[in-house]
Amino acid sequence: MTYILVINAGSSSIKYQLIDMDNEEVKAKGLVERIGIEGAQLTHTTTGKDKIIVKKAMADHGVAMQEVIKALTDEELGAVKSMDEIQAVGHRVLHGGEKFTQPSLVDENVLDGIREYIELGPLHNPANIKGIETCMALMPGIPNVAVFDTAFHQTMPDYAYLYGIPYDAYKDHKIRKYGFHGTSHRYITMQIEKKLGRKDLRIITCHLGNGSSLAAVKDGKCIDTTMGLTPLEGLIMGTRSGDIDPTAVTYIMKKYDMTAEEVVSFLNKKSGVLGISGVSSDFRDLEAAANEGNEKAQLALNMFIYRIKKYIGAFAAALGGVDVIAFAGGIGENDGYIRSECLKGLDFLNVSIDDEANKGRGELDITGADSKVKVLVIPTNEELMIARETKALAL
Ligand code: ADP
C-alpha cells in the first residue's frame, strides 16, 4: 500500500482524505469544523467502519490536526496503526501567484512563497500554511507537497491574464487574472484526454459548485478562465456576484455607506443567486422555489445560466472552435436542468445534448445525436488529483 494524506485546510476547517495510491481508493475521510470557534467537531469515517465523532474545543489547526491523527490511528475505527504508514501529505493551497506553476515539494522557500501571496488569498493561504506547518511538526520526516488552485491557469497568455489598467500595476503589484479551481479543471481535462485517447482538443471545462468557473483548454493547456485576481470574478455563483462594473462597487459603497472590506464581503457572501433570489445559494432550493412559482428564484437561475452561456460563446471564440464541453462540480454533476439550459440555442456551435442521457448519474456522455461537440459530465476529484501530484513529486 502507498498511503497519501490529502489536506484541504480552510480558515476554520480541515477536510482530509487518506488515499491508497496502489488502487486510488479512499481509505478514510473526514472533516473538522469550527476550529477556534465554539462548537468544534471532527467527523471521521474509515471506509467500511462506523463514524467517529469528536465534539470538543479545538483552539487552532494544530489541536485539530492532533484529533485527525488520533482518529486516523484509532485502534478500533481508525485506518492505520501509526502515522508512519503514511508516505506523504498533499495540501491544497489556494494562491500560488506567478511563482508556482506546478505543485511543489514543501521546504522553507516554498513556505515563504505561499506567505508572499497571503495578501491575495487572505482567508485561505494562512490556513493552508498552518495545515502544512502542523503536519511538518506532527509528522516529522514525512514529505509535504503543495498543490495550487492557481497553477493550471499559469499557461494563460499575457493578453488574456492582464487587466486593462496601467501596466505598472501588474509590474509593481502583480495585479492580474490568476484563476482558481485549477486542480479540478486539470483533473477534468486529463479525464477527457484519457476517455477520448487524444490531447489535441479544444475543451471548455465547466466547474459549477458553490464557487463556479469555466476554463478554456487548448491541447491540455489553459488559455483562459473566468475567475480573476480572486475567485470573485466571472460567473454568477452561490453567493458571489461574478463580473461587475467596478464603478458599481464604489457606487454601492456610497449608497450603503460601506467600507472597502464591507463591500467585498457584500459581493462575496450576500450576492450571486442568493442575493438575487433571497431564497438560497443551493440550487436544489432554488429550483424547488422556482417550480412553486417564485419569480426571483427563476430569475436567479436564468442569470446563472445566461452568464455561463455567454462565457461558453466567448471561450469557443478564444479557442477557435470547441471539441468538448464538460460539466463538473455539485451543480455540473447533478443538475441536468442547468446543463441543458446552458447549452440551449448553441446550434451555431453545433452543440446539442441527448435529453435521455442527460437524466443519468455519474460520469456521462450526453452528446446529442447531431452534435459535433462532445458533451460530457465528468465527476471531479480534486483530492485524487492532489494525491497523484503528491505521489509524483514525493515518492
Ligand atoms: P464546492 O464548490 O464547495 O466544492 P460543490 O461542488 O459540492 O461545492 O457544490 C455544491 C453545490 O452543488 C450546492 O450548493 C448545490 O447548489 C449544488 N448541488 C448539489 N447537489 C445538487 C443536486 N442534486 N441538484 C442541483 N444542485 C446540486
Coordinates of C-alpha atoms in Angstrom, one line a residue, residues 4 25 62 68 71 78 81 93 106-107 120 125 202 208 215 258 271 300 318 333 345 351 370 373 386 394:
I4 CA -1.2 9.6 0.9
E25 CA -9.1 4.0 -3.2
G62 CA -2.6 22.2 15.5
V68 CA -7.3 14.0 13.0
A71 CA -9.0 9.4 14.6
G78 CA -9.1 4.1 12.5
K81 CA -1.7 1.6 13.1
V93 CA -3.2 25.7 -1.4
V106 CA 7.5 21.9 0.6
D107 CA 10.6 23.4 2.1
L120 CA -4.1 37.8 -2.4
N125 CA -3.3 30.9 2.4
R202 CA -10.3 22.4 -27.6
L208 CA -20.1 24.5 -11.2
A215 CA -11.7 27.3 -18.3
M258 CA -19.8 50.6 3.3
S271 CA -24.7 38.4 -3.7
A300 CA -31.5 33.9 -10.4
A318 CA -10.9 32.2 -27.9
E333 CA -22.6 16.7 -11.9
G345 CA -29.6 27.8 -28.5
V351 CA -23.7 21.7 -29.8
D370 CA -26.3 15.6 -34.3
V373 CA -19.2 18.8 -29.9
I386 CA -3.7 16.2 -5.3
A394 CA 7.3 13.0 -3.1

